[in-house]
Tab-separated table of C-alpha atoms in Angstrom:
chain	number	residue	atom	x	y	z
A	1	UNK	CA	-47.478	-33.667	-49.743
A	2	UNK	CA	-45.797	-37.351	-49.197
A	3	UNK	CA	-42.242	-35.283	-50.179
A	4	UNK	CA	-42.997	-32.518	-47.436
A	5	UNK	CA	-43.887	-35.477	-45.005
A	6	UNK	CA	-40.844	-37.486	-45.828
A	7	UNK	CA	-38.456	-34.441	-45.186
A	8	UNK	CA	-40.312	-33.913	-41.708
A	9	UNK	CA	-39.980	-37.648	-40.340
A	10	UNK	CA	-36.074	-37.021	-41.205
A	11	UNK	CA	-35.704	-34.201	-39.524
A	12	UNK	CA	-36.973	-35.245	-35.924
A	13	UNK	CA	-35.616	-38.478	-36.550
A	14	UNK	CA	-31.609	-36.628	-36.806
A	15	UNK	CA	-32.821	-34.239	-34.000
A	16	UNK	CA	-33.956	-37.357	-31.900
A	17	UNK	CA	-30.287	-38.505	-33.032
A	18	UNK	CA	-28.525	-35.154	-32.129
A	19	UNK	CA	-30.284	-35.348	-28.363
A	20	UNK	CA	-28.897	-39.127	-27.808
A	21	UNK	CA	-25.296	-38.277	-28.687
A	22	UNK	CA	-25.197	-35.712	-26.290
A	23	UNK	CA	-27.046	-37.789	-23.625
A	24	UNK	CA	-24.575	-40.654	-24.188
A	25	UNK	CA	-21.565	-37.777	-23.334
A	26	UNK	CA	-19.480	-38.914	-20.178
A	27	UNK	CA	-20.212	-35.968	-17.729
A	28	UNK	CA	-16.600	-35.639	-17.280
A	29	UNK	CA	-17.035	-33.911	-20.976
A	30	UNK	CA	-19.014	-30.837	-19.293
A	31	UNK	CA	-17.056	-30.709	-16.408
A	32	UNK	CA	-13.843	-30.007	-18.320
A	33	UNK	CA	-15.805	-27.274	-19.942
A	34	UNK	CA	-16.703	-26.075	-17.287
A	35	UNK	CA	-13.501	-25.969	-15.744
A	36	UNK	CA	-12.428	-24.154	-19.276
A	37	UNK	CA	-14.802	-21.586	-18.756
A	38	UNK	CA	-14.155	-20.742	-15.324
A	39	UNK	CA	-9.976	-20.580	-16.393
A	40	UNK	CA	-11.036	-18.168	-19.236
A	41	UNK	CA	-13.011	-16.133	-16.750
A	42	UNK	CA	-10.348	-16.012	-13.971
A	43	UNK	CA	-7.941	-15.585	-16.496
A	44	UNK	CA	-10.021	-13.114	-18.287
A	45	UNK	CA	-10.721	-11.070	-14.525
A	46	UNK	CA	-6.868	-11.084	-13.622
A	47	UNK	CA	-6.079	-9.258	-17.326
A	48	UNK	CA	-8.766	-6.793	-16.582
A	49	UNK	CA	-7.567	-6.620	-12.907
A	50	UNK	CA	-4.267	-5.667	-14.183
A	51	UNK	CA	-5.194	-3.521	-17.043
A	52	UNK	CA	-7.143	-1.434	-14.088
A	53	UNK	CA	-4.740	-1.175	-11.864
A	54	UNK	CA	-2.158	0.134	-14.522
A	55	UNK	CA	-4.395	2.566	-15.368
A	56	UNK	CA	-4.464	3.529	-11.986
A	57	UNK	CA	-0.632	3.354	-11.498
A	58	UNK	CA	-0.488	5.921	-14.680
A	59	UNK	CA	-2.942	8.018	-13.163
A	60	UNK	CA	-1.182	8.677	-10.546
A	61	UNK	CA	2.014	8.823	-11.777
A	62	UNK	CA	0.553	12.019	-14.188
A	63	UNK	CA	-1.126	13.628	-10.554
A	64	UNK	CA	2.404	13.213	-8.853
A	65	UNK	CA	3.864	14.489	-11.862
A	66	UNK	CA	1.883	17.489	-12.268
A	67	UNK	CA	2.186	17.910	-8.024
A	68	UNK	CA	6.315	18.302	-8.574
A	69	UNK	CA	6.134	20.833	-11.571
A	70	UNK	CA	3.172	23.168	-10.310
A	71	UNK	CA	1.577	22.691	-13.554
A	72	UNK	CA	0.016	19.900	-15.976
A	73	UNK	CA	3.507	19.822	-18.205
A	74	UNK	CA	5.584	17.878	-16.716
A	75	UNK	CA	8.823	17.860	-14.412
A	76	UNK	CA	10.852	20.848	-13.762
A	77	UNK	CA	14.117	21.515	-15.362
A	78	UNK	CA	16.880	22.682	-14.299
A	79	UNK	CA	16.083	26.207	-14.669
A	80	UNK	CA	12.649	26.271	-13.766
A	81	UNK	CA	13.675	24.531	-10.595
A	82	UNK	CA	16.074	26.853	-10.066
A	83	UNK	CA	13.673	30.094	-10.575
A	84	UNK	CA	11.086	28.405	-8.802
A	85	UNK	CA	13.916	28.050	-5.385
A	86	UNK	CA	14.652	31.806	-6.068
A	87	UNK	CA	10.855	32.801	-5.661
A	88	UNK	CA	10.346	30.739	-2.511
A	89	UNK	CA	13.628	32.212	-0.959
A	90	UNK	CA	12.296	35.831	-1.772
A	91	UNK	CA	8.663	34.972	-0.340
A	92	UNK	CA	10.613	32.745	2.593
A	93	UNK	CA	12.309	36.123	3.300
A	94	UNK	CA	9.185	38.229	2.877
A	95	UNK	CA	7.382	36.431	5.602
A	96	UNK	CA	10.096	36.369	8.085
A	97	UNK	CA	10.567	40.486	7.480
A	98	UNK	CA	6.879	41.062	7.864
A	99	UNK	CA	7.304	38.897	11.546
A	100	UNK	CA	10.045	41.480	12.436
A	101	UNK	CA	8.342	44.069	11.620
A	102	UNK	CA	4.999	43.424	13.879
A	103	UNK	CA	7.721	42.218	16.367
A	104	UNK	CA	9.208	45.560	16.532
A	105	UNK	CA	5.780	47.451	15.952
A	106	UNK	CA	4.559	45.924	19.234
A	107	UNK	CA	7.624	46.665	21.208
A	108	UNK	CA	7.239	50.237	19.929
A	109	UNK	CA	3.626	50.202	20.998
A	110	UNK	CA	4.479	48.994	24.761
A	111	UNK	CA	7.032	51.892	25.184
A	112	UNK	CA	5.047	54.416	24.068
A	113	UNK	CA	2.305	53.492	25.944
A	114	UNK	CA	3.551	51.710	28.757
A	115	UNK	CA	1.212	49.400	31.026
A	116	UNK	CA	0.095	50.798	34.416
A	117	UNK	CA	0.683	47.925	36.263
A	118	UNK	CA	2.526	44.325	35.999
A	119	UNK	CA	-1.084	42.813	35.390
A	120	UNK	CA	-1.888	44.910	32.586
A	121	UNK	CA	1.996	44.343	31.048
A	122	UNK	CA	1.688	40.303	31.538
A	123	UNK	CA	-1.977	40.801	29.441
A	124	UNK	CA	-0.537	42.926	26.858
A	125	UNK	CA	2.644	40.475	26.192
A	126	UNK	CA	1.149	37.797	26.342
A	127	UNK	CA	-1.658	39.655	23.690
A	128	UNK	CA	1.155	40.930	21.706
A	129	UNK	CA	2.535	36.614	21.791
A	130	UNK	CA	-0.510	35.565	20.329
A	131	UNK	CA	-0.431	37.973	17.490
A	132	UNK	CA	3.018	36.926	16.975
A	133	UNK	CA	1.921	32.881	16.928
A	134	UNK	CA	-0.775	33.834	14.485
A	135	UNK	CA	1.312	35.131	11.999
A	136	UNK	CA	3.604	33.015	12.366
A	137	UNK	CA	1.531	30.164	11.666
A	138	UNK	CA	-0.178	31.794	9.023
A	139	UNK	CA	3.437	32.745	7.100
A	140	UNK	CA	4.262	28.523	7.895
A	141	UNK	CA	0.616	27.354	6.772
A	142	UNK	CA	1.241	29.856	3.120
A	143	UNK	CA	4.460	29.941	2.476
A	144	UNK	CA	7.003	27.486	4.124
A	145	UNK	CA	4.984	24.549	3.831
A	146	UNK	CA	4.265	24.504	0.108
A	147	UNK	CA	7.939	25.247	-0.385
A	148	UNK	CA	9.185	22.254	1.604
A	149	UNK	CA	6.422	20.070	0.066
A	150	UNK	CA	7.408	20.955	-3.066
A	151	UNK	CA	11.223	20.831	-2.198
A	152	UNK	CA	10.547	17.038	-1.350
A	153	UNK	CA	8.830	16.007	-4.020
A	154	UNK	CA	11.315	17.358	-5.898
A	155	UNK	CA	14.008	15.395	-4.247
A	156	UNK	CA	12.206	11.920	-5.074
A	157	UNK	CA	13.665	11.750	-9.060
A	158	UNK	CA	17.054	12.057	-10.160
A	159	UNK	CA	17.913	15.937	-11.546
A	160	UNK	CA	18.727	15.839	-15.260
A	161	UNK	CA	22.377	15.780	-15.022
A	162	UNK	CA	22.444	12.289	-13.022
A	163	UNK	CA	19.904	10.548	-15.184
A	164	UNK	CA	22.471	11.264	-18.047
A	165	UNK	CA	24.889	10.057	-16.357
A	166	UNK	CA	22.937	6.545	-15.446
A	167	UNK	CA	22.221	6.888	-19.541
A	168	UNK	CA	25.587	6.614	-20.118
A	169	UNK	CA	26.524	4.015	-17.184
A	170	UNK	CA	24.383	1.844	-19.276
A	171	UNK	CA	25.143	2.110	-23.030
A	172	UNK	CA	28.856	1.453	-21.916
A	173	UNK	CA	28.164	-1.524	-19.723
A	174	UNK	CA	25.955	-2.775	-22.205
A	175	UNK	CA	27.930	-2.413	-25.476
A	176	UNK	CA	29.853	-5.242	-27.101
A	177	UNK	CA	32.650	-2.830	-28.271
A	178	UNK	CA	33.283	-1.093	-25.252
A	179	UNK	CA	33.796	-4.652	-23.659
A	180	UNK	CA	36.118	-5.439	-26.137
A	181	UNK	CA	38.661	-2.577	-25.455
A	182	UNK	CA	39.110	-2.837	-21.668
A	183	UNK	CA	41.752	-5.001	-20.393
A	184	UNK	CA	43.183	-5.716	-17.128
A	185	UNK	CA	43.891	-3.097	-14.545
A	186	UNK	CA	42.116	-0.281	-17.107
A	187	UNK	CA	38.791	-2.954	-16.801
A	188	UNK	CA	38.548	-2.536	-13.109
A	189	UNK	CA	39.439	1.087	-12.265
A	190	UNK	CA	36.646	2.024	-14.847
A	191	UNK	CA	34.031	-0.854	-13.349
A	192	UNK	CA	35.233	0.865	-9.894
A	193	UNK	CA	34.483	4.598	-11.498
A	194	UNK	CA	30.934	3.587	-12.684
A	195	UNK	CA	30.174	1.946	-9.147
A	196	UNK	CA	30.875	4.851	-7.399
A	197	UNK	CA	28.367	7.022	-10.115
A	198	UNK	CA	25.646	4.627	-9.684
A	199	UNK	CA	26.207	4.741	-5.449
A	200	UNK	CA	26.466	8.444	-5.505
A	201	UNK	CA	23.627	9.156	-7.819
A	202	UNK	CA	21.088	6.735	-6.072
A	203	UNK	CA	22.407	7.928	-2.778
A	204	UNK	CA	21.251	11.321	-3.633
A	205	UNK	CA	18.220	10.561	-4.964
A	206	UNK	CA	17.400	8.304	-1.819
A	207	UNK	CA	18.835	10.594	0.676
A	208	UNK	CA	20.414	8.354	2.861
A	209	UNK	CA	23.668	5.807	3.351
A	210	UNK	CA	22.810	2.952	1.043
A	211	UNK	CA	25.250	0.481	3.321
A	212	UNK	CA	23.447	1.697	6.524
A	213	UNK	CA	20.022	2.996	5.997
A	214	UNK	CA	18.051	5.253	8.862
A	215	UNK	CA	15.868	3.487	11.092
A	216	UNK	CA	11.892	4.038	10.019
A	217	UNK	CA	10.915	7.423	11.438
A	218	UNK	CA	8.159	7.627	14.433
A	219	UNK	CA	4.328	7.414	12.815
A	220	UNK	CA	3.175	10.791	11.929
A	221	UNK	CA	1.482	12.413	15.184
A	222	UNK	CA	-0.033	16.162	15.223
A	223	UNK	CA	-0.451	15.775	18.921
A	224	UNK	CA	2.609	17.920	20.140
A	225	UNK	CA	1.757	20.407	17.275
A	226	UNK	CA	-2.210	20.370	18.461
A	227	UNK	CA	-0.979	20.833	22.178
A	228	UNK	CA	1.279	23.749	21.493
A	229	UNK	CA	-1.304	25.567	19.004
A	230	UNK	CA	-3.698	25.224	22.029
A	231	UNK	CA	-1.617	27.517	24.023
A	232	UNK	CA	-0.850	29.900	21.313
A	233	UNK	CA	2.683	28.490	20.692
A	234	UNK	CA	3.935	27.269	17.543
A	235	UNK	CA	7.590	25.323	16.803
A	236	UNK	CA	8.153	25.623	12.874
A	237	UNK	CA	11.602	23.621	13.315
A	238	UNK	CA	8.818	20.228	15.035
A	239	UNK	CA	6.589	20.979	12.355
A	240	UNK	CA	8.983	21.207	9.611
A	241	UNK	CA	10.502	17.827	10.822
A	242	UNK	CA	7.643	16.201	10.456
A	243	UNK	CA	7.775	16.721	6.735
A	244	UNK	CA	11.159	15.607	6.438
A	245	UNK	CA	10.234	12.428	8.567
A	246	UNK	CA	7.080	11.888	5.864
A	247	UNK	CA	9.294	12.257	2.936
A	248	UNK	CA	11.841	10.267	4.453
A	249	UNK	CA	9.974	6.881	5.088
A	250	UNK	CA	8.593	7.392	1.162
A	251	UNK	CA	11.695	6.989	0.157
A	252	UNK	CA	12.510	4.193	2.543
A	253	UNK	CA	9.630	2.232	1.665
A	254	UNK	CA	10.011	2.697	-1.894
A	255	UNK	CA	14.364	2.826	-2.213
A	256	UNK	CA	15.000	-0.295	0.265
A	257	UNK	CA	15.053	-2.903	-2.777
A	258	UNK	CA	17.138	-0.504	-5.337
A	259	UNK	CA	19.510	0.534	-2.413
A	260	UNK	CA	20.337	-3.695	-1.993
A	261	UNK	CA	20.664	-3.486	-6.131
A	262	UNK	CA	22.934	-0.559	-6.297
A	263	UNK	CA	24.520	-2.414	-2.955
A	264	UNK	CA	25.131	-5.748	-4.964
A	265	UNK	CA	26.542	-4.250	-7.805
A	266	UNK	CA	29.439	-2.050	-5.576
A	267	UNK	CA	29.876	-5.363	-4.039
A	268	UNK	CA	30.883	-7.195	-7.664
A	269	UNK	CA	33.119	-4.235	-8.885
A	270	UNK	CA	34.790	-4.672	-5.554
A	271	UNK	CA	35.273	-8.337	-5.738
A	272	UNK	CA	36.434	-7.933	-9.696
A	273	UNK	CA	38.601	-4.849	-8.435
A	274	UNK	CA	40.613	-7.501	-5.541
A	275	UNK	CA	40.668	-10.721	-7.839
A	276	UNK	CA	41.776	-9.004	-10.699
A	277	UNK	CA	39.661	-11.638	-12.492
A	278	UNK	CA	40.733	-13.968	-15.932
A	279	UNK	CA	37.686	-14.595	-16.865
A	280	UNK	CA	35.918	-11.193	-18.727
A	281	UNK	CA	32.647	-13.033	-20.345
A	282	UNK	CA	31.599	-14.260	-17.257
A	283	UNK	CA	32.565	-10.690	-14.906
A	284	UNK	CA	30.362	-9.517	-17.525
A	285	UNK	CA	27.786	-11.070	-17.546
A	286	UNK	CA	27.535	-10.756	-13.826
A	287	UNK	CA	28.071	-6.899	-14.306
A	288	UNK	CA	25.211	-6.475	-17.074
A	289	UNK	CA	22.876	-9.010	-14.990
A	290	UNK	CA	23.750	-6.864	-11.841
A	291	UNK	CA	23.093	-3.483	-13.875
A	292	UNK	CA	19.715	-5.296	-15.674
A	293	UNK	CA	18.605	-5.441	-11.768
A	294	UNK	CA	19.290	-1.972	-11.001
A	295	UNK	CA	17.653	-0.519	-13.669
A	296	UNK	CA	14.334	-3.063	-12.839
A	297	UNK	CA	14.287	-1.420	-9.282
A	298	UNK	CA	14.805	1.983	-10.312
A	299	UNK	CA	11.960	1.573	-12.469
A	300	UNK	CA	10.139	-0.021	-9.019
A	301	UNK	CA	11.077	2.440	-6.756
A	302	UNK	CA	9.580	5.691	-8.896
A	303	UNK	CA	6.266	3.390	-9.300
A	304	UNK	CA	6.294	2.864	-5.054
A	305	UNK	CA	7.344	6.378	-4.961
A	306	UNK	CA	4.322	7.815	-7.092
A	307	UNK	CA	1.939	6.169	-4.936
A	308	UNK	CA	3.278	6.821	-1.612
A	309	UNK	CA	1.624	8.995	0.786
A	310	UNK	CA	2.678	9.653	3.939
A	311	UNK	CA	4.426	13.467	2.462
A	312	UNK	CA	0.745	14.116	1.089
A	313	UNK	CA	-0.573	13.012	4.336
A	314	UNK	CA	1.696	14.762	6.536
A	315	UNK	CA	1.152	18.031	4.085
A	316	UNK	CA	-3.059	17.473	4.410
A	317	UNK	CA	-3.053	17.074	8.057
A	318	UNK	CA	-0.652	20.283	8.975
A	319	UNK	CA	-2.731	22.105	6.219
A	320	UNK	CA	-6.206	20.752	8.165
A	321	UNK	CA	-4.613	21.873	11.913
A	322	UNK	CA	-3.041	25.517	10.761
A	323	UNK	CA	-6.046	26.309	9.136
A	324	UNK	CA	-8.392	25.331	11.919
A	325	UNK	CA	-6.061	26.918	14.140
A	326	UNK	CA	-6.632	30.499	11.928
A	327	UNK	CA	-10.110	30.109	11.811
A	328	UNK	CA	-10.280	29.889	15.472
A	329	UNK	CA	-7.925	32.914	15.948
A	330	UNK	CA	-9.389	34.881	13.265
A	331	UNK	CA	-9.800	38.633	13.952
């Protein structure tokens, strides 16, 4: 009993012991932990933050992905794309054909029976207009919409045939060897041959003048389209430009810092082309750094480009107004 006693006594007195040496702590002891534990948090909340948004970046990289091909497998080739351009010519032609033929149908109509008087003719043309604007807008709302979304979402990746050619741009800029073997004049002309590939590729892909870029097009506006459709006219040429205008400040938005890369590197071929420089190891590294940045905002601009909306937008909204416009109209 005196043993069990003994052990008790020691125990509260090391407790009592344990609670003064934390007392005695200077409080700038928790405050650093506490400033530890909000870091880890924060720090903790930014890797999550990023990890998040990643995942969203990937997600809808795949949706954009699947959007261009028409299917969940991935990007067109070269033959699909070019199938895929053959059916929307053929269904192109089929709408325009079947607008002919109601055309010509309804001129048919007023000559065999002919109006009694100019009222009645003004009512029946301007009948026979409306049935014209319907289709019309229906063909446009079916058929030559999807094919010009499509067409420009197409047109935001390099085709097969130029990303081999950036593949190879790079493994010969980058390689020791290939260093090693150019000399002089031979140096130059092929630094001047690789400029223009890179320029001509990325101005393709871009769609515009890298050394003069476009101004930003107007902000998308249905209210021309709205005010036409109201009186039962419809111009496919205003509507199909605002798709182009869409897809074009995409790719302004998401080419304007690779278009300065590509820019920058024409610009160092061109000095190393008038210098004729001595010095290789340092023209390239300047060439490989200059490349290293190209290929870092090529990689930016299809990650701006995946998340970029204002084609979708302009697609949802000309979808939204056709259709009403339909509905309204319907027989």
């Amino acid at each position: 009993m005196a043993y069990k006693t003994t052990l008790h006594l020691l125990f509260l007195i090391l407790l009592k012991q344990s609670l003064l040496l934390v007392l005695l702590l200077p409080l700038s002891c928790f405050a650093q932990t506490g400033r530890n534990m909000m870091q880890i948090n924060q720090q903790s909340r930014q890797d999550f933050n990023r990890m998040v948004n990643q995942r969203n970046q990937d997600f809808q990289s795949r949706q954009m992905l699947r959007s261009r091909s028409g299917s969940g497998s991935g990007l067109m080739t070269a033959e699909q794309l070019a199938q895929a351009q053959a059916k929307q010519q053929q269904l192109e032609q089929a709408a325009t054909d079947k607008l002919t033929q109601l055309a010509r149908q309804q001129q048919q109509r007023r000559e065999q029976y002919p109006a009694a008087n100019p009222q009645q003719a003004a009512l029946q043309q301007k009948k026979d207009e409306k049935q014209l604007n319907i289709l019309t807008v229906k063909n446009y709302r079916e058929v030559f919409l999807p094919g010009q979304v499509v067409n420009a979402l197409q047109a935001q990746q390099l085709p097969a045939r130029a990303q081999q050619n950036l593949r190879n741009l790079n493994e010969s800029l980058t390689d020791k060897l290939w260093w090693k073997k150019q000399e002089g004049a031979g140096l130059t002309a092929k630094l001047t041959a690789y400029s223009d590939t890179l320029s001509s590729l990325t101005t393709s892909l871009l769609g515009f003048d890298l050394a003069s870029p476009p101004a930003m097009p107007p902000p998308f506006s249905l209210t021309g389209l709205t005010a036409q459709l109201a009186t039962h006219t419809f111009d496919q040429t205003a509507a199909t430009q605002l798709v182009r205008d869409a897809a074009l400040s995409d790719k302004l938005v998401a080419g304007e810092q690779l278009a300065k890369a590509v820019n920058n590197f024409r610009s160092l071929s061109t000095a190393a082309v008038q210098s004729s420089p001595t010095n290789s190891k340092k023209l390239k590294e300047d060439v490989q750094a200059s490349l290293r940045t190209v290929n870092k905002e090529m990689e930016r601009y299809y990650a701006r480009i995946s998340a970029a909306h204002a084609l979708t937008d302009a697609q949802k909204a000309l979808l939204k107004s056709t259709s009403d416009y339909l509905a309204k109209n319907r027989k």
